[in-house]
Coordinates of C-alpha atoms in Angstrom, one line a residue:
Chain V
X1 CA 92.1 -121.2 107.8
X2 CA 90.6 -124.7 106.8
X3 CA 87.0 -125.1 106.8
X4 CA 86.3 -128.6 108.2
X5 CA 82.4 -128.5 107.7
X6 CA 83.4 -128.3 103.9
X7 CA 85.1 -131.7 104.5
X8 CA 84.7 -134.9 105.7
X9 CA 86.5 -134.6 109.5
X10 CA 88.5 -137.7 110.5
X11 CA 91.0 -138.1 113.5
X12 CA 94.2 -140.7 113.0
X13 CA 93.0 -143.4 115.1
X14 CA 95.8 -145.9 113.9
X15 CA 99.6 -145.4 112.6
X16 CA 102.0 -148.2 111.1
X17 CA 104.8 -148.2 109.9
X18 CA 104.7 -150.6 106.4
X19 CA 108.1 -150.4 105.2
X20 CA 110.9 -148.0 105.9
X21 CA 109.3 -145.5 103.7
X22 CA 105.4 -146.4 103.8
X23 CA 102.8 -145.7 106.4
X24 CA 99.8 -146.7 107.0
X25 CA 97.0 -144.9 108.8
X26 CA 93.6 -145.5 109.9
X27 CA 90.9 -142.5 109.6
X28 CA 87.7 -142.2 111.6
X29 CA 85.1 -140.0 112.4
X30 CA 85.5 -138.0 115.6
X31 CA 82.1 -140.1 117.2
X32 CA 82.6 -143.2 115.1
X33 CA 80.1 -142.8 113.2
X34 CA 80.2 -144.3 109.5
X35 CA 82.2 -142.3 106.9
X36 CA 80.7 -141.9 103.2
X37 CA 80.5 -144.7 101.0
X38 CA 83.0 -145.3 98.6
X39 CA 83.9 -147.8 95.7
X40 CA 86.9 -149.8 95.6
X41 CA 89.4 -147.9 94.0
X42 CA 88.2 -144.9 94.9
X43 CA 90.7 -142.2 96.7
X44 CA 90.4 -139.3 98.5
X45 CA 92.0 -135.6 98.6
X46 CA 93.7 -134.8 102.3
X47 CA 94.0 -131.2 102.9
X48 CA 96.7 -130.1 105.2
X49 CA 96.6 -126.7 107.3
X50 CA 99.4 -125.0 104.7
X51 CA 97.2 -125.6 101.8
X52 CA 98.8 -128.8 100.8
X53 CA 96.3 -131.1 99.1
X54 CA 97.2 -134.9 97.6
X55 CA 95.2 -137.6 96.6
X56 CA 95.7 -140.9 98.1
X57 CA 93.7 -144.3 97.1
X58 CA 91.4 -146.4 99.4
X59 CA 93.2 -149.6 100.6
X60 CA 90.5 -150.6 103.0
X61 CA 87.7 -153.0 102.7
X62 CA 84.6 -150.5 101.3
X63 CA 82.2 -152.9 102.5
X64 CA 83.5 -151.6 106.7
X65 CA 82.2 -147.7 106.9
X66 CA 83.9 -147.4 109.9
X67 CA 87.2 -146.6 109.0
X68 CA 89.6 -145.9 106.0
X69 CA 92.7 -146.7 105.5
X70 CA 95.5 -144.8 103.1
X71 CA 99.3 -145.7 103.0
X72 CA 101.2 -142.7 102.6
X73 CA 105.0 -143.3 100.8
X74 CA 107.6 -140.5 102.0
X75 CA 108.9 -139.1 98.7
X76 CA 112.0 -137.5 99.7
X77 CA 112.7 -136.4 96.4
X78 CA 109.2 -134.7 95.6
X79 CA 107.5 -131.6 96.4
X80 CA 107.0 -132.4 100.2
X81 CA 103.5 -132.9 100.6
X82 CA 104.3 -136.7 101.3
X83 CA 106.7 -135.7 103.9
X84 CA 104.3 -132.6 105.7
X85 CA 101.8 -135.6 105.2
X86 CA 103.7 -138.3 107.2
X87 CA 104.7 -134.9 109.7
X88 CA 100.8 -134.2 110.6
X89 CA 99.3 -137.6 110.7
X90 CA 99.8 -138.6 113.8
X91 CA 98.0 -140.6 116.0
X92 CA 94.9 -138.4 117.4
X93 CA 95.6 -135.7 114.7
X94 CA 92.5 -134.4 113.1
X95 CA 92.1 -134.4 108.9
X96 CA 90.1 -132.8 106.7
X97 CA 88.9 -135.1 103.6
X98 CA 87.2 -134.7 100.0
X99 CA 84.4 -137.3 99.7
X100 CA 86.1 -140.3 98.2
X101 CA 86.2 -140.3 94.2
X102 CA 86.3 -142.8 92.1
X103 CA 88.5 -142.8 88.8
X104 CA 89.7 -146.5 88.7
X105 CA 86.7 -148.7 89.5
X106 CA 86.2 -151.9 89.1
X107 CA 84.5 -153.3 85.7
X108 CA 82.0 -155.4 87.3
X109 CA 81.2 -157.3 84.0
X110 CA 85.0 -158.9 83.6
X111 CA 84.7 -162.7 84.5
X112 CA 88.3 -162.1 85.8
X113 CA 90.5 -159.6 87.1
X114 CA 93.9 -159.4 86.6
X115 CA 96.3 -156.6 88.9
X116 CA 99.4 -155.1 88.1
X117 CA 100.7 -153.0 90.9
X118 CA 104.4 -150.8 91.2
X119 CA 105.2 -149.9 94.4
X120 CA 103.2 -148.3 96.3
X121 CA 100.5 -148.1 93.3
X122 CA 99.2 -151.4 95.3
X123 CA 97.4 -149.1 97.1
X124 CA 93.6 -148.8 94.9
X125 CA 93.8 -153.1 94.4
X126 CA 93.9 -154.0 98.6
X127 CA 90.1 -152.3 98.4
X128 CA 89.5 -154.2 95.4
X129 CA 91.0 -157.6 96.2
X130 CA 88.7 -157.2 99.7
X131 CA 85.6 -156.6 97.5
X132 CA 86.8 -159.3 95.1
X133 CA 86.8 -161.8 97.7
X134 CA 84.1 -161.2 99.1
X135 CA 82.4 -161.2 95.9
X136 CA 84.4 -164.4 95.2
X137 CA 84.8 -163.2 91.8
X138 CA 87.9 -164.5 90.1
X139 CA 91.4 -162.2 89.9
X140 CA 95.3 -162.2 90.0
X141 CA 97.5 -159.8 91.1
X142 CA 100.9 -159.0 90.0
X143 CA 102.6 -157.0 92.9
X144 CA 106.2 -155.2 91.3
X145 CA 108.8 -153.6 93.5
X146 CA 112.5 -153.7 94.9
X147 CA 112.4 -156.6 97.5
X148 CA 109.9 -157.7 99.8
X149 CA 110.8 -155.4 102.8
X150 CA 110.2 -152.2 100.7
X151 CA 106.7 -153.5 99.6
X152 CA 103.9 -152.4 102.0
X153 CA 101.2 -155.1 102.8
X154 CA 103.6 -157.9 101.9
X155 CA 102.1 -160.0 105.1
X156 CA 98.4 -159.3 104.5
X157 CA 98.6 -160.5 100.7
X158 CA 100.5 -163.6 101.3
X159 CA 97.3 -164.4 103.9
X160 CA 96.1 -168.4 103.1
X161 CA 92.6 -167.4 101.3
X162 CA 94.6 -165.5 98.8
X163 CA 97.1 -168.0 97.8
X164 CA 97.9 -169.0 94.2
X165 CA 96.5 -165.3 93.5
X166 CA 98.9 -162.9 94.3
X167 CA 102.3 -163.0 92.4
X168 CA 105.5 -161.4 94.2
X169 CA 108.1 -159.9 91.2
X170 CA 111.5 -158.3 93.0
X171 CA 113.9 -156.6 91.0
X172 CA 116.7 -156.3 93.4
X173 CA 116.7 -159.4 95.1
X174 CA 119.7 -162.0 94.4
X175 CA 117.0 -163.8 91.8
X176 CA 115.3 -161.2 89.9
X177 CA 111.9 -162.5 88.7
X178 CA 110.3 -159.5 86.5
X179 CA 106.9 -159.6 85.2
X180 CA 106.5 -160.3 81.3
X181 CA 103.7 -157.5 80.6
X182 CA 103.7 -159.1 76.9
X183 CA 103.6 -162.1 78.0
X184 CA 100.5 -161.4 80.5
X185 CA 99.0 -159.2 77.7
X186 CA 99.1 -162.4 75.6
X187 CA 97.9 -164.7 77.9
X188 CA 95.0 -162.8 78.6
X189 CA 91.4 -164.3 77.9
X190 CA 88.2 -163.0 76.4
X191 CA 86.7 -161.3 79.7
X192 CA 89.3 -160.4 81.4
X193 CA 89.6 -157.1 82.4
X194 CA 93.5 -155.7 83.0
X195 CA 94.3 -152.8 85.8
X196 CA 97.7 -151.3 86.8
X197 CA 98.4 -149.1 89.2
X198 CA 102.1 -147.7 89.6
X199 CA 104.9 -145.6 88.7
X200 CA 104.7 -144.0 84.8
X201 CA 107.4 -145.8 83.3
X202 CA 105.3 -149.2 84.3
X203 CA 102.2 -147.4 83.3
X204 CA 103.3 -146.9 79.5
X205 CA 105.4 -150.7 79.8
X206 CA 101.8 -151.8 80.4
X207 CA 99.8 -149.3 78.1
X208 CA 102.4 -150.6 75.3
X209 CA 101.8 -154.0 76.1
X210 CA 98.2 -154.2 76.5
X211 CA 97.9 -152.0 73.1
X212 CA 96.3 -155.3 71.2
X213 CA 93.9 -155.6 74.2
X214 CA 90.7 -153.9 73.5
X215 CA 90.6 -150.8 75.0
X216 CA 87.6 -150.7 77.1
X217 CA 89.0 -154.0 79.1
X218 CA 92.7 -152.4 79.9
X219 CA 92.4 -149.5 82.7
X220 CA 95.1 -147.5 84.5
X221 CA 95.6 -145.1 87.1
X222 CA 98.5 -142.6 87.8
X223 CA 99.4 -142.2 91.2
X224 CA 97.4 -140.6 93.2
X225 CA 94.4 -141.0 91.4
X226 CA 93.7 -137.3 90.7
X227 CA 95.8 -137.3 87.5
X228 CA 93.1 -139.6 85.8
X229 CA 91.4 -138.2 82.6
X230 CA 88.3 -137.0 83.8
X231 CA 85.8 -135.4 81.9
X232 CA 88.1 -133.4 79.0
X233 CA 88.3 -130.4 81.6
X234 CA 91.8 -128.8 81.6
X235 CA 93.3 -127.0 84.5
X236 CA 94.2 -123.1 83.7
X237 CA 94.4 -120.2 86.6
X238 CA 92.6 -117.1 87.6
X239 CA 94.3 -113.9 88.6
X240 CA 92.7 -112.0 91.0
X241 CA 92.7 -108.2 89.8
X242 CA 93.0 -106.4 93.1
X243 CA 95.9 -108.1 94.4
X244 CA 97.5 -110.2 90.9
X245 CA 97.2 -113.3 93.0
X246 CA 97.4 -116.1 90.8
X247 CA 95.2 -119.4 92.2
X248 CA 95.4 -122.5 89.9
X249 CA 92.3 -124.7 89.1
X250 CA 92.8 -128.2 89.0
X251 CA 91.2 -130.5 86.2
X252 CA 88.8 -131.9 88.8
X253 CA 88.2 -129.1 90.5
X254 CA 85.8 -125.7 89.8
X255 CA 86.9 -122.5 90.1
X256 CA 84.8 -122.0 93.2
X257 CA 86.6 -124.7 94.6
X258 CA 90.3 -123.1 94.0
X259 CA 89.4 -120.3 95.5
X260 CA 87.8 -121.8 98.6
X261 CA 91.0 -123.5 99.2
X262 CA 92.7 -120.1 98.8
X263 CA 90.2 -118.9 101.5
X264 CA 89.4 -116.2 99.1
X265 CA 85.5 -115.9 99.8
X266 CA 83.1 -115.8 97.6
X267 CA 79.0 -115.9 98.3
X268 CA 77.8 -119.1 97.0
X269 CA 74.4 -121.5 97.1
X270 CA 73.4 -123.9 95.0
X271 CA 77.2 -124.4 93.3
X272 CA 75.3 -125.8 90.0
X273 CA 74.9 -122.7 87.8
X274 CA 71.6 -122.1 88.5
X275 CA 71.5 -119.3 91.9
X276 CA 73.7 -117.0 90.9
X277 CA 75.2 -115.9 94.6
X278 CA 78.5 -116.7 93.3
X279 CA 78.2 -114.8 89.9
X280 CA 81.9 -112.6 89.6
X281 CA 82.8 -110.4 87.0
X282 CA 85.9 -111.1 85.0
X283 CA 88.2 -108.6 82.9
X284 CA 89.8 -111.2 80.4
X285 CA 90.1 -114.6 79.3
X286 CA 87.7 -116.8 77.0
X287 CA 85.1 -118.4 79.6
X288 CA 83.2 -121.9 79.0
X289 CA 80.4 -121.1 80.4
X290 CA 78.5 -123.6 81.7
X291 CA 75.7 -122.2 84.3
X292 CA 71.8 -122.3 83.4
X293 CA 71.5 -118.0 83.4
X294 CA 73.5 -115.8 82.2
X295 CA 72.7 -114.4 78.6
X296 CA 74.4 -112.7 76.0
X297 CA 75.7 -109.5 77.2
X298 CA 76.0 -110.3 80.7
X299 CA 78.2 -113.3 79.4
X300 CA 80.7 -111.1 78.3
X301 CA 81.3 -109.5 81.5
X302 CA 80.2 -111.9 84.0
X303 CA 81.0 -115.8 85.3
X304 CA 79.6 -118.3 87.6
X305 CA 82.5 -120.0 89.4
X306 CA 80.6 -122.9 90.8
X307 CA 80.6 -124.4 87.1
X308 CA 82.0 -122.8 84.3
X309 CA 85.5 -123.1 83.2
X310 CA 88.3 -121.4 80.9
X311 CA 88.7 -122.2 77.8
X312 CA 92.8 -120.9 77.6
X313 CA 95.4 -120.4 80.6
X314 CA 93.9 -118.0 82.8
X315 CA 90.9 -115.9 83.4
X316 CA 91.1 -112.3 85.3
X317 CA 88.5 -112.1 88.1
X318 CA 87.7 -108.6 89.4
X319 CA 88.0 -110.2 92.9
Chain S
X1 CA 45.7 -130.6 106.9
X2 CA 46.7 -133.4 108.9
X3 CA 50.0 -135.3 108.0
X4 CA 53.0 -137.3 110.0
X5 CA 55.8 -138.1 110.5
X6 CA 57.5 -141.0 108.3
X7 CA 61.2 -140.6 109.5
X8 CA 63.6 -138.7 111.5
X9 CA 66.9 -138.4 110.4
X10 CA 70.3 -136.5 111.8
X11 CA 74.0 -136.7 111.6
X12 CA 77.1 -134.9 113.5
X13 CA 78.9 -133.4 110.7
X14 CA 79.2 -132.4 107.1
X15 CA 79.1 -135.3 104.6
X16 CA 78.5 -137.9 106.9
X17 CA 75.4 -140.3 106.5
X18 CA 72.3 -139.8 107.6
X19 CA 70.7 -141.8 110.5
X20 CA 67.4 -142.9 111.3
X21 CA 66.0 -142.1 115.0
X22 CA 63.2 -142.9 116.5
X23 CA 62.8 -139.7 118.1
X24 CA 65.1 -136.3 118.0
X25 CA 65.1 -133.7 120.4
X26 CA 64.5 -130.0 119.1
X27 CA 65.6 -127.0 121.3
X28 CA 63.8 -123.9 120.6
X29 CA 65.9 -121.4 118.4
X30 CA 69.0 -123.8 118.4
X31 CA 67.9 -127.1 116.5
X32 CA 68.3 -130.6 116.4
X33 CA 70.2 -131.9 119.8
X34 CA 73.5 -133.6 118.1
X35 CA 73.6 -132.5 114.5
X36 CA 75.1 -130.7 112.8
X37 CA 73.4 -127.6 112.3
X38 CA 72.8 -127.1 116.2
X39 CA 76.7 -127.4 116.5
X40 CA 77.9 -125.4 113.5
X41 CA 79.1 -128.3 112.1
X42 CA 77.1 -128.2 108.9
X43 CA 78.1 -127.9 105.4
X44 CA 76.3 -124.5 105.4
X45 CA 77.1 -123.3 109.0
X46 CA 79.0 -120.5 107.9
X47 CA 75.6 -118.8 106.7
X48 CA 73.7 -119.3 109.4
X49 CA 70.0 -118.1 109.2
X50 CA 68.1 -118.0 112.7
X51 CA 65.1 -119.9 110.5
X52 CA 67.1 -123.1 109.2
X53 CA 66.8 -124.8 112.7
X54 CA 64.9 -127.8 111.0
X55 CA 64.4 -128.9 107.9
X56 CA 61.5 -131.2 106.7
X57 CA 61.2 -133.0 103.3
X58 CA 58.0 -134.8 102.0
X59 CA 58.0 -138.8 101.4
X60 CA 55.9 -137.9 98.2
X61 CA 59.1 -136.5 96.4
X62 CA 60.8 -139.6 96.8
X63 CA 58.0 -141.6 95.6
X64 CA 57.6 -139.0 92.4
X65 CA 61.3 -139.4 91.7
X66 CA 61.1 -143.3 91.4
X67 CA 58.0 -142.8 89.5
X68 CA 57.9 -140.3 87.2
X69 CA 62.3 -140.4 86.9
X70 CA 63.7 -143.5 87.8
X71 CA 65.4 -141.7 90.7
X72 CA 65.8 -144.2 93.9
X73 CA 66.8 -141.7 97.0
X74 CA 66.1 -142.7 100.1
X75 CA 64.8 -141.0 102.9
X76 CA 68.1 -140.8 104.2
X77 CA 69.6 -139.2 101.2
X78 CA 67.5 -136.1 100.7
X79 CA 69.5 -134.9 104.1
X80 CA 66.4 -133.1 105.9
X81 CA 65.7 -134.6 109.0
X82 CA 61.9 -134.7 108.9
X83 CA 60.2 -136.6 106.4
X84 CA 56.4 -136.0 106.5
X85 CA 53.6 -137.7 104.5
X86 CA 50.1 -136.4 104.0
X87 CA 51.4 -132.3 104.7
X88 CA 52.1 -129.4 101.4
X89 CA 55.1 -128.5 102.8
X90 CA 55.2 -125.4 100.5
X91 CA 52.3 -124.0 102.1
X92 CA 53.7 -123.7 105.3
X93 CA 55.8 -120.9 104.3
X94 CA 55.3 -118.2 107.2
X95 CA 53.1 -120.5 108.9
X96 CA 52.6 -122.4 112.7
X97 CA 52.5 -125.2 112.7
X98 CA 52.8 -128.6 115.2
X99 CA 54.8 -131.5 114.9
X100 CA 53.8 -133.8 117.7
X101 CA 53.7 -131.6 120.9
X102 CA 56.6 -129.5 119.0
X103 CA 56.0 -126.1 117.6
X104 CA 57.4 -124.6 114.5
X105 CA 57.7 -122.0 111.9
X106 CA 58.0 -122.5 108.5
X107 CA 60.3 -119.7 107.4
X108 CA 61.4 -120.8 103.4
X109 CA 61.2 -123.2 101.4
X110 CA 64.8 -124.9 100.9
X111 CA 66.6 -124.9 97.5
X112 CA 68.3 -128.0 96.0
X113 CA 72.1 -128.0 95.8
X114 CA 74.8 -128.9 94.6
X115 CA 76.3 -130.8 97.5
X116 CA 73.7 -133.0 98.0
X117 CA 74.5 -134.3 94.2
X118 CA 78.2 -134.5 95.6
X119 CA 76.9 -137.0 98.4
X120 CA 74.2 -138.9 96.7
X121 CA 76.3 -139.2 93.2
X122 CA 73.1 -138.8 91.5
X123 CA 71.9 -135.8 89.5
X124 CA 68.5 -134.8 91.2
X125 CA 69.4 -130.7 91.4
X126 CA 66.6 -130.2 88.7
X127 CA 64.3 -132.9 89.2
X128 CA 64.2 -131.3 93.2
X129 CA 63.6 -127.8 92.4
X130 CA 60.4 -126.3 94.2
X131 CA 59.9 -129.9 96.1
X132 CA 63.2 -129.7 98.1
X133 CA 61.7 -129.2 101.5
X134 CA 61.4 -126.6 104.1
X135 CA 63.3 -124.8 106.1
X136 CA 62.0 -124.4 110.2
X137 CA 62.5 -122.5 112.9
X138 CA 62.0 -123.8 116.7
X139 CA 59.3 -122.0 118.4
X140 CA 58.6 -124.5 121.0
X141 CA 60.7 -127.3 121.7
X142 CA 60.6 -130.7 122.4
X143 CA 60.8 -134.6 121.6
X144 CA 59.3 -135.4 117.9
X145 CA 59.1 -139.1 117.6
X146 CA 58.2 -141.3 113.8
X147 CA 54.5 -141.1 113.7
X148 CA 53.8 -137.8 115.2
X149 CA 50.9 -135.8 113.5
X150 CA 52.1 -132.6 111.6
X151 CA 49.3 -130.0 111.8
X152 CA 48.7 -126.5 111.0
X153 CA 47.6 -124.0 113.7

């Protein structure tokens, strides 16, 4: 059962269709009131009713609270989550959010900005071109994909204010015009900061390319945003002893967390290592642990789930 | 010990921003008309206790954050929805007391956590412990409005 006051509610107050694959839909809260803040680039988790959880990027403007928008690309050949996404989002439906993160922000010190988007990948750079205009800070975007009609927001990027801006590169159109990452790697000037956004084999073209760049000026994101390196955590899993339920726990996520999802309850308060109330005992595994009370002995036998991690594959829990 | 009222602030559901109001409306042993605890739509409505109907926070926090740690939060990011000035919240434990022509009991004090960090993005679980505000419960209801005197019976 999902827990919507652990989320941010929204209802599907807009659909469109983008391209024959890609939709488009506008979230907002049940009373309209203003959603959490969030940065451009930032994404947010969606949590279905079966469990299913994926990440999908910002592309509104961040400066309008009232709504957000995410484009959602039906992946025929994945693990379904993008089609039971498309299947539930429906106009009126209601949709339980994470508060949007942010692993792909924009470097506010670059004097220019310069975009490489695959695909759908586009999806992080509409919030930022929204806050770049506005901020009327300079950028260019290099938009990849097959032909125009499979590339969502083809109409709102080739708006007047954005002209001589945003380049168009098909790769199965009549002409092919492909973008030269070396040659945009070479071309770029001392404060620029370089982004891409897309598939993996245009993420390592543009890793590659970029490799003379320095490194804290070249910044990518994965699909989905979630994959992003984030603090040096790894993802492992905890069996449950009574029933050898295995639950996995993300790299951004605590074990807590997991087992929320899981609707495996667990007493919990303060969810930063300090209360206790979510203290479990565990039969095996090497912990991290990470909370502000447990000592010595009681280390050995007991966790706190809220923050600490595993240092292998997998923990038991006596749960 | 007489203080008042500096803000008033509520929302409709988990996560969502705080408001400012004028003036809320409290209804004995339910809470605050239209947010989120009175509707179980809080982040913590799965645990309710009858003595978290109101919560009130004091403006000197904010302004010992900024000063003694750098910390900006606003009154609308500590998420209580009273913010008092010139009143020891922690002494009110078990206590009567009046806000405006509103009466309520202070039942305990509330705990920092970790959700508010979620919302606010800002680390401020230590620098809140034992000043994180009060938890209430409605005795006699009412309309509280910003500026009402907060008084101990």
């Amino acid at each position: 059962m999902l827990k919507y006051h652990h989320h941010v509610t929204a209802v599907v107050t807009d659909m469109r269709q983008e391209t024959a694959r890609v939709r488009s839909y506008e979230l907002r809260d049940p009373d309209n009131w203003e959603l959490p803040p969030f940065g451009a680039g930032a994404h947010v988790d969606i949590r279905l009713e079966n469990g299913i959880i994926r990440q999908y990027s910002l592309c509104s403007d961040p400066g309008d609270r009232n709504f957000y928008r995410i484009a959602v690309q039906a992946e025929a050949e994945g693990r379904g989550g993008s089609l039971a996404v498309q299947d539930q989002l429906r106009p009126g439906a209601k949709v339980a959010l994470s508060l949007p993160r942010n692993h792909f922000p924009l470097h506010v010190e670059a004097a220019r900005h310069i975009l490489v988007a695959g695909g759908i990948g586009i999806t992080p750079f509409i919030s930022m071109m929204e806050q770049l205009d506005q901020q009327n800070t300079e950028y260019i975007l290099h938009y990849c994909g097959r032909d125009p009609a499979s590339m969502a927001f083809h109409d709102l990027l080739l708006q007047p204010h954005r002209r001589g801006k945003v380049y168009f590169h098909y790769s199965e159109t009549d002409q092919p015009n492909l973008l030269d990452l070396s040659q945009l790697a070479a071309s770029a000037q001392s404060g620029d900061h370089l982004y891409c956004c897309g598939p993996g084999a245009l993420i390592d073209a543009f890793l590659s390319a970029t490799c003379a760049l320095p490194p804290d000026t070249v910044h990518y994101e994965k699909f989905g945003g979630a994959a992003a390196s984030g603090e040096g955590d790894i993802a492992f899993s905890v069996e449950l002893a009574s029933s050898g339920r295995t639950i996995d726990v993300g790299t951004h996520e605590t074990i807590l967390e997991a087992l929320r999802r899981e609707n495996v309850e667990v007493d919990a308060s303060c969810e930063a290592g300090v209360c206790a109330a979510c203290k479990t005992r565990y039969l095996s595994g090497t912990v991290i642990h990470r909370d502000l009370l447990l000592k010595g002995d009681d280390q050995k036998e007991f966790l706190i789930p809220c923050v600490s991690r595993c240092a292998g594959d997998k923990l038991v829990l006596d749960l | 010990m007489q203080g008042k009222v500096e803000y008033l602030h509520s929302t409709p559901r988990s996560f969502l921003p705080m408001r400012a109001f004028p003036e809320l409306r409290l209804i004995p042993d339910v809470g605050i008309e239209g947010d989120r605890y009175a509707t179980q739509s809080g982040f913590y409505s799965d645990r309710p206790e009858p003595g978290r109907q109101v919560t009130l926070f004091e403006v000197e926090t904010l302004e010992a954050l900024s000063r003694d740690h750098n910390i900006a939060l606003d009154a609308s990011e500590h998420r209580r929805n009273i913010t008092t000035r010139d009143i020891a919240l922690n002494h009110l434990v078990g206590v009567a007391f009046r806000v405006g022509d509103v009466l309520l009991e202070g039942t305990r004090l509330a705990t920092p956590c970790r959700h508010i960090e979620q919302i606010t993005g800002q680390e401020i679980f230590t620098v809140l412990m034992h000043r994180c505000g009060l938890h209430a419960r409605i005795v006699q209801g009412g309309t509280i409005r910003v500026g009402d005197m907060v008084e101990r019976i």
